[in-house]
XYZ file of C-alpha atoms in Angstrom:
558
model
C -147.116 -56.449 -52.662
C -148.955 -58.370 -55.385
C -146.847 -61.465 -54.807
C -148.165 -61.888 -51.271
C -151.769 -61.876 -52.493
C -151.140 -65.240 -54.158
C -151.544 -68.538 -52.291
C -148.396 -69.416 -50.347
C -148.034 -72.666 -52.294
C -147.706 -70.686 -55.548
C -145.310 -68.168 -53.959
C -143.154 -71.020 -52.741
C -143.164 -72.537 -56.210
C -142.055 -69.217 -57.723
C -139.236 -68.875 -55.199
C -137.905 -72.261 -56.320
C -136.862 -70.701 -59.639
C -134.813 -67.893 -58.061
C -131.071 -67.884 -57.599
C -129.392 -67.573 -54.222
C -128.821 -63.798 -54.434
C -132.462 -63.192 -55.383
C -133.649 -65.444 -52.555
C -131.648 -63.431 -50.036
C -133.110 -60.188 -51.429
C -136.622 -61.592 -51.086
C -135.949 -62.745 -47.542
C -134.955 -59.227 -46.561
C -138.148 -57.696 -47.969
C -140.626 -58.809 -45.336
C -141.204 -61.317 -42.576
C -143.626 -63.434 -44.613
C -141.035 -64.175 -47.336
C -138.356 -64.665 -44.691
C -140.543 -67.258 -42.994
C -141.043 -69.062 -46.325
C -137.277 -69.208 -46.819
C -136.855 -70.929 -43.472
C -138.088 -74.245 -44.867
C -135.381 -76.875 -45.555
C -135.655 -76.518 -49.370
C -134.380 -72.947 -49.276
C -132.117 -73.482 -46.270
C -130.252 -76.080 -48.325
C -130.011 -73.813 -51.363
C -128.794 -70.843 -49.304
C -126.203 -72.930 -47.478
C -124.888 -74.369 -50.753
C -124.430 -70.823 -52.063
C -122.706 -69.612 -48.937
C -120.279 -72.535 -48.937
C -119.567 -72.213 -52.700
C -120.933 -75.660 -53.443
C -123.268 -77.013 -56.094
C -126.074 -79.540 -55.765
C -125.760 -82.961 -57.331
C -128.464 -84.751 -59.313
C -131.652 -85.661 -57.493
C -131.590 -88.992 -59.309
C -128.419 -89.977 -57.414
C -130.380 -91.090 -54.399
C -133.770 -90.889 -52.802
C -132.480 -88.451 -50.169
C -134.915 -85.671 -49.373
C -133.819 -82.057 -49.150
C -134.041 -82.307 -45.366
C -131.546 -85.181 -45.466
C -129.314 -83.265 -47.893
C -129.312 -80.225 -45.625
C -128.388 -82.378 -42.648
C -125.606 -84.091 -44.645
C -124.208 -80.727 -45.769
C -124.030 -79.466 -42.174
C -122.423 -82.703 -41.004
C -119.963 -82.475 -43.903
C -118.820 -79.026 -42.730
C -118.447 -80.290 -39.167
C -116.470 -83.290 -40.438
C -113.796 -80.969 -41.860
C -113.205 -79.644 -38.351
C -113.138 -83.084 -36.780
C -110.984 -84.854 -39.406
C -107.757 -86.317 -38.016
C -104.705 -87.760 -39.822
C -103.980 -91.463 -40.026
C -101.304 -93.431 -41.889
C -102.564 -94.756 -45.194
C -101.985 -98.330 -44.082
C -104.597 -97.910 -41.302
C -107.175 -96.514 -43.723
C -106.671 -99.020 -46.554
C -105.492 -102.393 -45.335
C -104.558 -103.404 -48.899
C -101.479 -101.160 -48.723
C -98.558 -102.812 -47.000
C -95.235 -100.999 -46.553
C -92.981 -100.199 -48.251
C -94.851 -97.759 -50.459
C -94.471 -94.120 -51.405
C -96.540 -91.416 -53.004
C -95.543 -90.074 -56.388
C -95.521 -86.244 -56.644
C -98.821 -85.326 -58.271
C -101.471 -82.770 -59.093
C -105.186 -83.496 -59.186
C -107.346 -85.348 -56.675
C -106.381 -88.995 -57.243
C -103.612 -90.307 -54.967
C -100.782 -92.112 -56.838
C -99.209 -94.768 -54.616
C -96.166 -96.740 -55.780
C -95.726 -100.272 -54.473
C -92.831 -101.934 -56.248
C -93.406 -101.636 -59.991
C -97.152 -101.084 -59.597
C -98.854 -97.702 -59.572
C -102.251 -97.451 -57.900
C -104.452 -94.386 -58.135
C -106.999 -93.850 -55.358
C -110.035 -91.579 -55.388
C -111.324 -91.781 -51.787
C -115.018 -92.216 -51.106
C -117.136 -89.913 -48.961
C -120.320 -91.367 -47.519
C -121.573 -87.911 -46.457
C -121.682 -86.879 -50.130
C -122.508 -90.380 -51.423
C -119.320 -90.206 -53.472
C -118.092 -93.697 -54.420
C -114.586 -95.079 -53.961
C -112.612 -95.564 -57.187
C -109.139 -96.886 -57.935
C -106.993 -97.772 -60.931
C -103.754 -99.709 -61.305
C -100.990 -100.179 -63.870
C -97.676 -102.030 -64.022
C -94.949 -99.487 -64.776
C -92.562 -102.192 -65.978
C -94.463 -102.281 -69.271
C -93.557 -98.628 -69.905
C -89.815 -98.918 -69.109
C -90.248 -95.702 -67.119
C -88.813 -94.291 -63.905
C -91.746 -92.122 -62.742
C -91.219 -88.485 -61.685
C -94.706 -86.980 -61.541
C -98.309 -87.648 -62.482
C -101.402 -85.492 -62.934
C -105.101 -86.195 -63.253
C -107.705 -83.836 -64.662
C -110.532 -82.719 -62.329
C -113.065 -85.040 -63.983
C -110.698 -87.991 -63.383
C -110.719 -89.238 -66.963
C -107.129 -88.363 -67.983
C -103.834 -89.349 -66.361
C -100.522 -87.800 -67.452
C -97.652 -89.987 -66.213
C -94.167 -88.470 -66.531
C -90.746 -90.016 -66.038
C -87.379 -90.815 -67.570
C -86.650 -93.885 -69.652
C -84.716 -96.557 -67.789
C -82.557 -97.246 -70.859
C -81.972 -93.535 -71.627
C -82.131 -91.347 -68.482
C -81.724 -88.120 -70.483
C -85.007 -88.828 -72.298
C -88.161 -87.902 -70.417
C -91.690 -88.833 -71.420
C -95.283 -87.971 -70.632
C -97.781 -90.743 -71.273
C -101.448 -89.849 -71.726
C -103.647 -92.561 -70.222
C -107.369 -92.978 -69.762
C -108.827 -93.693 -66.338
C -111.346 -96.289 -67.421
C -114.412 -97.444 -65.513
C -113.041 -100.977 -65.214
C -110.105 -99.799 -63.065
C -107.422 -100.142 -65.743
C -105.181 -97.539 -67.374
C -104.826 -97.495 -71.145
C -103.922 -95.033 -73.902
C -106.475 -92.242 -74.067
C -108.623 -92.610 -77.225
C -109.130 -88.826 -77.603
C -105.453 -87.900 -77.339
C -103.699 -86.952 -80.586
C -100.580 -88.744 -79.341
C -100.249 -91.308 -76.581
C -96.727 -90.267 -75.596
C -94.781 -86.976 -75.471
C -90.987 -87.296 -75.560
C -88.197 -84.790 -74.941
C -84.469 -85.454 -75.312
C -82.468 -83.521 -72.726
C -78.757 -82.858 -72.356
C -78.464 -84.143 -68.770
C -79.158 -87.583 -67.353
C -80.495 -85.835 -64.259
C -83.252 -84.044 -66.217
C -86.602 -84.555 -64.536
C -90.206 -83.380 -64.521
C -90.957 -80.747 -61.892
C -94.675 -80.271 -62.376
C -97.569 -81.142 -64.669
C -100.931 -79.416 -64.501
C -104.065 -79.966 -66.591
C -106.701 -77.393 -67.492
C -109.262 -78.589 -70.027
C -107.476 -79.441 -73.270
C -104.187 -77.889 -72.082
C -101.325 -79.652 -70.313
C -98.620 -77.529 -68.695
C -95.424 -79.611 -68.571
C -92.444 -78.194 -66.665
C -89.101 -79.966 -66.532
C -85.553 -79.073 -65.558
C -82.584 -79.726 -67.812
C -79.849 -77.093 -67.687
C -82.648 -74.528 -67.171
C -86.339 -74.786 -66.270
C -88.355 -75.335 -69.458
C -92.128 -75.081 -69.766
C -94.309 -76.358 -72.581
C -98.084 -75.995 -72.916
C -99.526 -78.771 -75.020
C -103.022 -79.177 -76.450
C -103.472 -82.902 -75.993
C -106.555 -83.047 -78.218
C -104.918 -81.451 -81.279
C -101.410 -82.751 -80.674
C -99.840 -79.282 -80.863
C -97.523 -77.298 -78.615
C -99.309 -73.953 -78.245
C -96.821 -72.167 -75.963
C -93.304 -72.773 -74.672
C -90.534 -70.924 -72.908
C -87.155 -71.418 -71.234
C -87.736 -69.862 -67.833
C -85.570 -67.691 -65.625
C -83.506 -69.601 -63.013
C -85.497 -67.975 -60.187
C -88.711 -69.506 -61.541
C -90.838 -70.929 -58.736
C -94.270 -72.174 -59.835
C -97.127 -71.925 -62.358
C -100.910 -72.173 -62.507
C -103.591 -71.826 -65.159
C -106.008 -68.981 -64.462
C -108.304 -70.115 -67.280
C -107.956 -71.808 -70.677
C -106.318 -68.671 -72.129
C -104.182 -67.359 -69.272
C -101.122 -68.749 -67.492
C -99.649 -67.334 -64.273
C -95.900 -67.921 -63.817
C -94.254 -67.145 -60.474
C -90.690 -65.938 -60.116
C -89.195 -65.129 -56.730
C -90.116 -61.446 -56.907
C -92.602 -61.267 -59.791
C -95.980 -62.589 -60.954
C -96.045 -62.859 -64.750
C -99.233 -63.301 -66.785
C -99.040 -64.924 -70.239
C -101.802 -65.264 -72.806
C -102.217 -68.725 -74.324
C -103.851 -69.417 -77.696
C -105.081 -72.964 -77.207
C -105.863 -73.301 -80.932
C -102.424 -72.119 -82.127
C -100.943 -74.227 -84.916
C -97.633 -74.684 -83.144
C -95.037 -77.394 -83.436
C -95.870 -81.015 -82.789
C -94.580 -82.684 -79.667
C -91.837 -84.456 -81.623
C -90.131 -81.313 -82.953
C -87.033 -79.930 -81.298
C -87.147 -77.116 -78.743
C -87.102 -74.187 -78.109
C -89.996 -72.975 -80.253
C -89.611 -69.258 -79.504
C -89.380 -68.392 -83.208
C -92.750 -70.008 -83.880
C -94.545 -69.345 -80.617
C -94.194 -65.843 -79.150
C -94.047 -65.893 -75.359
C -94.236 -62.210 -74.522
C -95.465 -61.279 -71.060
C -99.024 -59.926 -71.188
C -98.519 -58.075 -67.909
C -97.084 -58.323 -64.411
C -99.289 -58.436 -61.334
C -98.152 -55.802 -58.853
C -97.444 -57.004 -55.310
C -99.125 -55.528 -52.211
C -97.680 -52.214 -51.029
C -94.975 -52.528 -48.366
C -93.239 -50.211 -45.942
C -89.969 -48.591 -47.005
C -87.063 -50.994 -47.637
C -89.275 -54.088 -47.245
C -89.025 -56.825 -49.874
C -91.599 -59.491 -50.743
C -90.589 -62.911 -52.054
C -93.158 -65.310 -53.516
C -93.056 -68.997 -52.648
C -95.538 -70.484 -55.077
C -99.026 -70.376 -56.507
C -101.893 -72.858 -56.369
C -105.219 -73.037 -58.168
C -107.366 -75.834 -59.509
C -110.886 -75.570 -60.781
C -112.984 -78.579 -59.747
C -114.778 -80.539 -62.404
C -118.262 -79.503 -63.441
C -119.131 -83.182 -63.876
C -117.790 -84.581 -60.601
C -121.019 -83.473 -58.914
C -122.874 -86.004 -61.028
C -121.306 -88.667 -58.818
C -122.082 -87.096 -55.449
C -124.875 -85.471 -53.479
C -123.125 -82.066 -53.586
C -119.695 -80.835 -54.679
C -117.516 -77.737 -55.019
C -118.793 -75.093 -57.422
C -116.270 -74.798 -60.317
C -117.222 -71.135 -60.786
C -115.930 -70.208 -57.307
C -112.268 -71.201 -57.749
C -109.491 -69.200 -56.076
C -105.764 -68.566 -56.524
C -103.496 -68.820 -53.462
C -100.123 -67.029 -53.355
C -97.870 -67.385 -50.265
C -95.184 -64.764 -49.727
C -92.637 -63.654 -47.182
C -91.971 -59.988 -46.385
C -88.769 -58.840 -44.726
C -86.263 -56.012 -44.599
C -82.856 -57.233 -45.864
C -80.389 -57.987 -43.063
C -83.055 -57.212 -40.467
C -85.688 -58.974 -38.438
C -88.594 -59.648 -38.146
C -89.857 -61.791 -40.990
C -93.578 -61.931 -41.767
C -95.472 -64.538 -43.790
C -98.737 -63.955 -45.611
C -101.135 -65.873 -47.799
C -102.863 -63.871 -50.544
C -106.121 -65.433 -51.805
C -107.855 -63.981 -54.851
C -110.999 -65.274 -56.609
C -110.119 -66.389 -60.132
C -112.945 -64.248 -61.483
C -111.379 -61.100 -59.999
C -108.073 -61.686 -61.807
C -109.803 -62.558 -65.098
C -111.844 -59.336 -64.890
C -108.723 -57.266 -64.124
C -106.834 -58.776 -67.079
C -109.767 -58.107 -69.425
C -109.793 -54.476 -68.314
C -106.039 -54.361 -68.851
C -106.347 -55.740 -72.394
C -109.139 -53.272 -73.211
C -107.013 -50.334 -72.021
C -109.357 -49.514 -69.122
C -106.960 -50.514 -66.322
C -104.074 -48.520 -64.888
C -100.722 -49.851 -66.085
C -97.114 -49.021 -65.277
C -94.197 -49.353 -67.704
C -91.380 -51.708 -66.718
C -87.731 -51.611 -67.803
C -88.190 -54.723 -69.971
C -91.076 -53.173 -71.901
C -93.830 -55.013 -70.043
C -96.646 -53.443 -68.045
C -97.638 -53.895 -64.430
C -101.216 -54.215 -63.270
C -101.109 -52.450 -59.877
C -102.228 -54.211 -56.724
C -105.334 -52.062 -56.356
C -106.503 -53.197 -59.815
C -106.460 -56.929 -59.119
C -105.922 -57.354 -55.373
C -108.500 -54.944 -53.989
C -110.968 -57.837 -53.618
C -108.426 -60.236 -52.135
C -107.897 -61.878 -48.771
C -104.490 -61.344 -47.105
C -103.907 -63.571 -44.085
C -100.970 -63.083 -41.698
C -99.679 -66.266 -40.091
C -98.556 -66.833 -36.538
C -94.936 -67.699 -37.306
C -93.435 -64.211 -37.077
C -89.687 -64.310 -36.496
C -88.021 -62.201 -33.825
C -84.275 -61.678 -33.245
C -84.488 -63.960 -30.205
C -86.264 -66.808 -32.040
C -84.313 -70.044 -32.356
C -86.941 -71.803 -34.477
C -87.632 -70.834 -38.087
C -90.985 -71.833 -39.564
C -91.188 -72.081 -43.335
C -93.894 -72.877 -45.873
C -93.402 -76.475 -47.001
C -96.668 -77.189 -48.825
C -99.403 -75.379 -50.723
C -102.455 -76.749 -52.480
C -105.768 -75.327 -53.717
C -108.978 -76.849 -55.003
C -112.107 -74.875 -55.803
C -112.687 -72.284 -53.089
C -110.388 -74.022 -50.576
C -106.642 -73.927 -50.099
C -104.270 -75.610 -47.642
C -100.884 -74.289 -46.548
C -98.442 -76.188 -44.340
C -95.599 -74.924 -42.179
C -92.657 -76.884 -40.763
C -89.896 -75.799 -38.403
C -86.151 -76.206 -38.808
C -85.539 -77.920 -35.477
C -83.583 -81.181 -35.783
C -85.809 -84.250 -35.551
C -88.941 -82.102 -35.392
C -92.144 -83.954 -36.230
C -94.615 -81.059 -35.932
C -96.745 -80.072 -38.912
C -98.859 -76.889 -38.778
C -101.583 -76.824 -41.436
C -104.174 -74.161 -42.250
C -107.199 -74.802 -44.465
C -108.791 -71.596 -45.778
C -112.289 -71.749 -47.205
C -113.745 -68.649 -48.882
C -117.457 -68.216 -48.218
C -120.040 -65.976 -49.831
C -121.401 -63.546 -47.257
C -123.874 -62.047 -49.727
C -125.950 -65.213 -49.324
C -125.948 -65.156 -45.536
C -129.195 -64.627 -43.685
C -128.586 -65.047 -39.981
C -132.303 -65.264 -39.348
C -132.526 -68.288 -41.639
C -129.253 -70.117 -41.072
C -127.802 -70.698 -37.651
C -124.030 -70.210 -38.165
C -123.273 -71.882 -34.869
C -124.373 -75.206 -36.304
C -121.606 -75.442 -38.865
C -119.105 -72.624 -38.381
C -116.068 -72.733 -36.045
C -115.519 -70.075 -33.353
C -114.228 -66.589 -34.093
C -110.603 -65.830 -34.958
C -108.874 -62.672 -33.748
C -105.445 -61.530 -34.938
C -103.123 -61.798 -31.955
C -100.320 -59.381 -31.123
C -97.837 -61.936 -32.441
C -99.146 -61.697 -36.005
C -100.130 -58.039 -36.405
C -98.516 -56.980 -39.714
C -95.765 -54.396 -39.528
C -94.217 -54.612 -42.992
C -97.332 -54.192 -45.150
C -98.021 -50.719 -46.458
C -101.763 -50.946 -45.775
C -103.993 -52.088 -42.891
C -105.537 -55.531 -43.148
C -109.209 -54.872 -43.789
C -110.171 -57.934 -45.761
C -113.487 -57.657 -47.566
C -113.824 -61.410 -48.249
C -115.383 -63.773 -45.723
C -113.634 -67.009 -44.905
C -113.316 -69.961 -42.578
C -109.841 -70.767 -41.302
C -109.298 -74.247 -39.907
C -105.979 -74.926 -38.202
C -104.608 -78.365 -37.407
C -101.343 -78.985 -35.587
C -100.211 -82.598 -35.445
C -97.144 -84.818 -35.231
C -95.771 -87.824 -37.039
C -96.244 -91.077 -35.136
C -92.692 -92.273 -35.882
C -89.689 -92.275 -33.524
C -87.683 -89.060 -33.798
C -84.194 -90.556 -33.605
C -83.721 -89.726 -37.293
C -84.881 -86.588 -39.141
C -88.232 -86.672 -40.900
C -89.315 -83.949 -43.304
C -92.674 -83.065 -44.802
C -92.344 -83.937 -48.473
C -95.673 -82.693 -49.879
C -99.152 -81.511 -48.936
C -102.237 -81.841 -51.136
C -105.837 -80.753 -50.723
C -108.409 -83.309 -51.864
C -112.148 -83.078 -52.497
C -112.776 -84.537 -49.056
C -109.640 -84.113 -46.963
C -105.888 -83.579 -47.020
C -102.955 -85.871 -47.742
C -99.312 -85.291 -46.904
C -96.170 -87.365 -47.029
C -93.275 -87.637 -44.593
C -89.857 -88.818 -45.740
C -86.858 -90.060 -43.781
C -83.681 -89.581 -45.826
C -81.470 -91.516 -43.437
C -83.645 -94.613 -43.437
C -84.905 -94.056 -47.016
C -88.499 -94.728 -46.016
C -91.667 -92.686 -46.395
C -95.121 -92.572 -44.879
C -98.383 -91.262 -46.323
C -100.875 -89.599 -44.002
C -104.485 -89.180 -45.049
C -106.789 -86.716 -43.301
C -110.166 -87.963 -44.565
C -113.339 -85.986 -43.945
C -115.170 -89.310 -43.934
C -113.471 -91.043 -41.007
C -115.270 -94.344 -41.605
C -114.397 -94.550 -45.306
C -112.609 -97.770 -46.157
C -111.235 -97.806 -42.649
C -109.940 -101.177 -41.707
C -108.101 -99.255 -39.008
C -110.897 -96.859 -38.156
C -110.202 -97.347 -34.485
C -106.576 -96.302 -34.855
C -105.573 -93.445 -32.550
C -105.265 -90.199 -34.523
C -101.954 -88.294 -34.230
C -103.485 -84.928 -33.409
C -102.060 -82.781 -30.650
C -104.078 -79.621 -31.300
C -107.028 -78.664 -33.466
C -108.372 -75.137 -33.719
C -111.427 -73.946 -35.590
C -111.144 -70.375 -36.776
C -113.481 -68.064 -38.639
C -113.793 -64.406 -39.482
């Protein structure tokens, strides 16, 4: 091989310009190249690729690659060791009562009286700084329902109903400035979006941001969804949804996935459409066609089995957030998570699954569908179905341990789903009175094509093996579970630290860049608590010595 006749210093320099896949191919050629790839420079690059992460700027710090490799391994271990603590023990500035506003994004919105504070936690392992912003809601005359931040944390969409007119709901577009204040966004075509509803109880259900698009879903007499280009000031898509609507997620800047109880609908969005302005009346169906591009076929089931879908989650991390940290999630490795329940009507058992699909796989399948190269099936409403084997063949289908039997007295149900980059978190609660147990799974897709066991010791950063037990072997799926995607599965079972004389429920679960946050709410006492599971246990921790409320932690990997 001519390459090996060169000095090793030059060969090493050439290898620096190769991508991860090419490095792995070189390492499998011969022992000499494999030995060169064992140096920390390439170990770090290979581990970043396997964990679907991207390197930050070298100018951020004077950390060497050896130090970065060590930090990356410790960061993975910190996910396993992270334990939940009440927010008040992590940030001493927060004194009860406070509550978390329903949100999307990675900045935590905490309401204390009339003040709204947004927190972006720090992570010393990634050298990511702590940031926060605050605003007095009294100046907006708004009763807040929901807020969303974009992945780059420059835009905040704050939604709520007017105090003087409860049937009028608004979305305010605010800039997250470097000085910690919130003000009208200078690049937004309009600073406020307003909708007049027929009911005083109308409220925002969800807001999600993808680039220049804002998906705004609210409920009046029916669920209504509007996609708004906040840079041009135009509504580019809108629809009054079916009553069994469940959730939505952007696949990319041109594709929207809408979940009904038994169907996955794909819509095409023209972000440059010259639609109505935000101030015009709705619906806009005459101006903005909302035909279904296709349906995504569900996994095959045994005879008489029925699958119901409980949501969808996907969020692409920012491509610029890595400029503020040593390493960060790779925005090109985002996933879509779809939880579903399979059962036979009027029969037991009930089985719960989580379907995880790389965003790129769905985009490719839809492109093939639009070009006429994919198999499609006619539906009664004139739409077409993209069969499971066309889009789900490269998916991950995980069965969960809460399989119901006729003798079971406890029913476990999915009460939270969140996704960010190549990670997703799903939470289960049980229906026992006064139960305080939360069962959370964090799934992290990894790239096995970049794995070289001779170069990277998986025991240093991977949890022990996971084997499907007899309690969760699938019986209602029409195909055996032979997943072709590699993943880590981290399970945490913990309890609230409050007395159980009154019922507490899990209100929400969110996956952050560096941890998990969930809220517990007590309806009887009308109080709430926010629990933060930070990867960086020392971050901002005035109560770092507080006892964590963890009863069981399991590390799982296939």
